[in-house]
XYZ file of C-alpha atoms in Angstrom:
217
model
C -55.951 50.678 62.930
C -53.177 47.617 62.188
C -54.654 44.088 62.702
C -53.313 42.890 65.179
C -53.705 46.155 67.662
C -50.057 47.409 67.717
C -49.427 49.095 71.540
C -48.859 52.271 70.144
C -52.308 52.289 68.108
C -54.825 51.188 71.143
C -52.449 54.690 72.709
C -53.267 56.839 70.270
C -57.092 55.399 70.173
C -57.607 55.810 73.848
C -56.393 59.519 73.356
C -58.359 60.495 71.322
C -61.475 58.997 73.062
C -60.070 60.904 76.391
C -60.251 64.102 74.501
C -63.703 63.463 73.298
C -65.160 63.210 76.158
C -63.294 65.823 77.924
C -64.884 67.903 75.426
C -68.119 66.094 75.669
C -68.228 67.039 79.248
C -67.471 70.474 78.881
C -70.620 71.165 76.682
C -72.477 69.135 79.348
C -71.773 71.717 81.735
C -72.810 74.336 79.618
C -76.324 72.827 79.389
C -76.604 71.951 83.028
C -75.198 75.854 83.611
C -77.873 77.277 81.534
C -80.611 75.228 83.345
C -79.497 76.262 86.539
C -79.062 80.145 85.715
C -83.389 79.641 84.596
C -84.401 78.455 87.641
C -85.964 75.543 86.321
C -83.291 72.965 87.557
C -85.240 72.189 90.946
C -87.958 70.853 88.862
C -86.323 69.049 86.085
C -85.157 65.804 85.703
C -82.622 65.005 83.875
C -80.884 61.609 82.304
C -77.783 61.182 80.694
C -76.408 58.366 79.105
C -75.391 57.106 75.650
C -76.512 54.906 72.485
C -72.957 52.830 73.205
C -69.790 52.404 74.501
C -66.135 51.616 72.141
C -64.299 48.777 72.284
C -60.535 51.320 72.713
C -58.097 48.414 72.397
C -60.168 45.474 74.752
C -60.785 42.270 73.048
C -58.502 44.026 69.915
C -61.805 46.410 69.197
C -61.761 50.073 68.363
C -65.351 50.864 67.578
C -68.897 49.841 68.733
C -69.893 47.080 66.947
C -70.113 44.287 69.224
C -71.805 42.765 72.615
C -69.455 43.138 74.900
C -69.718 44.868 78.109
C -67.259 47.937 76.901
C -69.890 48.683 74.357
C -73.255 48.076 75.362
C -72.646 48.867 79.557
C -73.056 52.800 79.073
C -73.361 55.291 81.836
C -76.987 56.044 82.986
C -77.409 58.853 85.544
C -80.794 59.970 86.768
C -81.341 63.529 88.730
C -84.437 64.986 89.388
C -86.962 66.548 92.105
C -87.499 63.103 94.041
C -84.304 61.420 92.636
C -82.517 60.038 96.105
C -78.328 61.631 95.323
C -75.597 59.279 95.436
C -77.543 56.138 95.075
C -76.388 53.567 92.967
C -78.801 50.914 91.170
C -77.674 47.553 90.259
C -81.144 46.196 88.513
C -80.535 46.184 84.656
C -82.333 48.792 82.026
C -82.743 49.305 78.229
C -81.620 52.627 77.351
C -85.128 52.814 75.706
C -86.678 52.797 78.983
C -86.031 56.901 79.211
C -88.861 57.037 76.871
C -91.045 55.143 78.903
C -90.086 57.541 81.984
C -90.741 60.595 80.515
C -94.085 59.440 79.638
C -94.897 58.423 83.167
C -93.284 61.723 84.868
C -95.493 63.727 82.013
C -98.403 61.751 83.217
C -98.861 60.120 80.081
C -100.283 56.464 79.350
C -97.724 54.303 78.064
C -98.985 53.154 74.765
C -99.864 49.666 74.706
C -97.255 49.026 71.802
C -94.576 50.469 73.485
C -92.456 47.247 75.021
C -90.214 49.123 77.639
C -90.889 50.217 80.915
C -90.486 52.914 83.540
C -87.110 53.321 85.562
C -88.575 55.795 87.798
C -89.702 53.235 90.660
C -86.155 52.340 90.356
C -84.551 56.018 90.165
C -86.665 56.960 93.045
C -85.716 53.913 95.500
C -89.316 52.481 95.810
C -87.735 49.247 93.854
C -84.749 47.202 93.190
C -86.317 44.658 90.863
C -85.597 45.671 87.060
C -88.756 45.020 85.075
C -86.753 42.518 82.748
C -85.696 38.978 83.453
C -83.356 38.813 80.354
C -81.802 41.410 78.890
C -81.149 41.109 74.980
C -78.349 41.930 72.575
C -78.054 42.112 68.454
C -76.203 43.249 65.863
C -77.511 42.807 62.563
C -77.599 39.167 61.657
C -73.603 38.761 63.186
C -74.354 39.022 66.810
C -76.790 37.978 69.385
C -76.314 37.861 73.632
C -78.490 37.516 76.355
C -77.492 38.372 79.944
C -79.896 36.570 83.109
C -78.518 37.949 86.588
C -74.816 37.902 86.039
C -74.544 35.107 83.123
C -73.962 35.974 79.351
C -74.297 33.947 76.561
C -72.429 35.732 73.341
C -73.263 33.904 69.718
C -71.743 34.725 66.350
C -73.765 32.760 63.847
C -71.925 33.489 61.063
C -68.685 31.582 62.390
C -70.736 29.587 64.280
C -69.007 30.465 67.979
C -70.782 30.607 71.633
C -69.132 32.042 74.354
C -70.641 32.629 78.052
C -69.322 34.807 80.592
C -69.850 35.599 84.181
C -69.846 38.997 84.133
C -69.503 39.868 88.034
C -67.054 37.869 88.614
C -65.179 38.352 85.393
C -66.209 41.994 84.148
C -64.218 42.382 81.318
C -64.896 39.159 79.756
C -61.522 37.703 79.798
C -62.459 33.839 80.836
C -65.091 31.961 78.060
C -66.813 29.126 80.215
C -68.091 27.938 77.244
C -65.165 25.213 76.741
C -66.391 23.605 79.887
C -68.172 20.535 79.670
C -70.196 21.916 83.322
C -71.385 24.780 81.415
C -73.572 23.341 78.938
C -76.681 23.346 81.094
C -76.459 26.932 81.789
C -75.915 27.400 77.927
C -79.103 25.562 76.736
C -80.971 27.465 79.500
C -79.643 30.931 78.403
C -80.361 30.042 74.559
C -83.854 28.652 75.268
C -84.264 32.287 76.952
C -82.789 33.947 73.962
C -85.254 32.286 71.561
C -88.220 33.352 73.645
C -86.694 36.769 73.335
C -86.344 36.683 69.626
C -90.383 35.894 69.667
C -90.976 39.005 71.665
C -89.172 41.071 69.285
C -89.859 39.942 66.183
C -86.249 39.182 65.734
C -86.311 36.057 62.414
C -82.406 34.923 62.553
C -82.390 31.316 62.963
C -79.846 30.241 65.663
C -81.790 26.888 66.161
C -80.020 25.432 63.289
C -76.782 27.033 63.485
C -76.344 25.943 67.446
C -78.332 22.565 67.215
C -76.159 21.651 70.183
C -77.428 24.626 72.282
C -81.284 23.746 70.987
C -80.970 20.426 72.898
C -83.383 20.226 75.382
């Protein structure tokens, strides 16, 4: 679409993203329909979600590639047997965590490679503690982000820019704190996090050099 968003192309971009998952919903219905007419649906579980959000028009995106909350908060929905209905859960999850599930529902040991967890003690109400501390965000070597609680620090090493957000109390990441002098602190202690977190996953991009301010202990 036209740089900047015109009014009439973020329209025409949020119609067509209606439609798609009106239709999207539809063939959801047909699968759930089909499970119900087998008489299996009593004893299945069953998670939807998705690999990402889109951007339609906020922060002048269309499409998925970025770290903000439009594109990486995606729907996760849990049913099953012992599944409590109606219950929402506020403790964050990686979207690989399904594959941890399934092993532990199938009865199967978790490999000891496999670095995601279980959401079960959460979809079943025995917990509200997520397993992680930090969640993590990349894309390719443009984009890194890590979220503690409600706090989210957003890098682009390539320009170099930080921003941080406080995503309960400003949800679609309107407000950057990150111009205010108060905020550095909170910065350092979210990058220092980050690091750690590029350790765990093997993740090589050097920010320490590109945000020398931010490596400050």
């Amino acid at each position: 679409g036209p740089m900047p968003r015109t009014e009439h192309a973020v329209k025409v971009n949020r119609q067509e993203y209606y439609a798609i998952i009106t239709h999207m919903d539809v063939q959801i219905g047909r699968i759930l329909d089909a499970l119900e007419k087998s008489g299996m649906a009593k004893d299945t579980y069953v998670f939807f979600s998705a690999d990402h959000g889109l951007g339609v028009g906020h922060h002048g995106l269309f499409g998925k590639q970025n770290l903000y909350e439009h594109s990486t908060r995606v729907p996760f929905i849990v049913t099953g047997p012992d599944v409590p209905k109606g219950k929402q859960v506020a403790a964050p999850v990686y979207l690989q965590d399904v594959m941890a599930s399934s092993l532990e529902i199938a009865g199967v040991e978790k490999p000891a490679h496999v670095q995601f967890n279980s959401l079960m003690p959460l979809a079943r109400g025995k917990t509200k503690k997520s397993s992680y501390d930090a969640i993590y965000g990349a894309y390719l070597s443009v984009q890194r982000s890590v979220t503690v609680k409600d706090k989210k620090l957003l890098l682009y090493p390539n320009v170099p820019v930080a921003r941080l957000y406080d995503v309960a109390a400003d949800p679609m990441e309107m407000k950057d704190l990150a111009k205010e002098d108060a905020s550095k602190p909170l910065m350092r202690k979210l990058f220092a996090r980050l690091l750690k977190l590029q350790k765990e996953t093997g993740d090589k991009l050097d920010l320490k050099t590109t945000f020398p301010d931010l490596a400050k202990k």
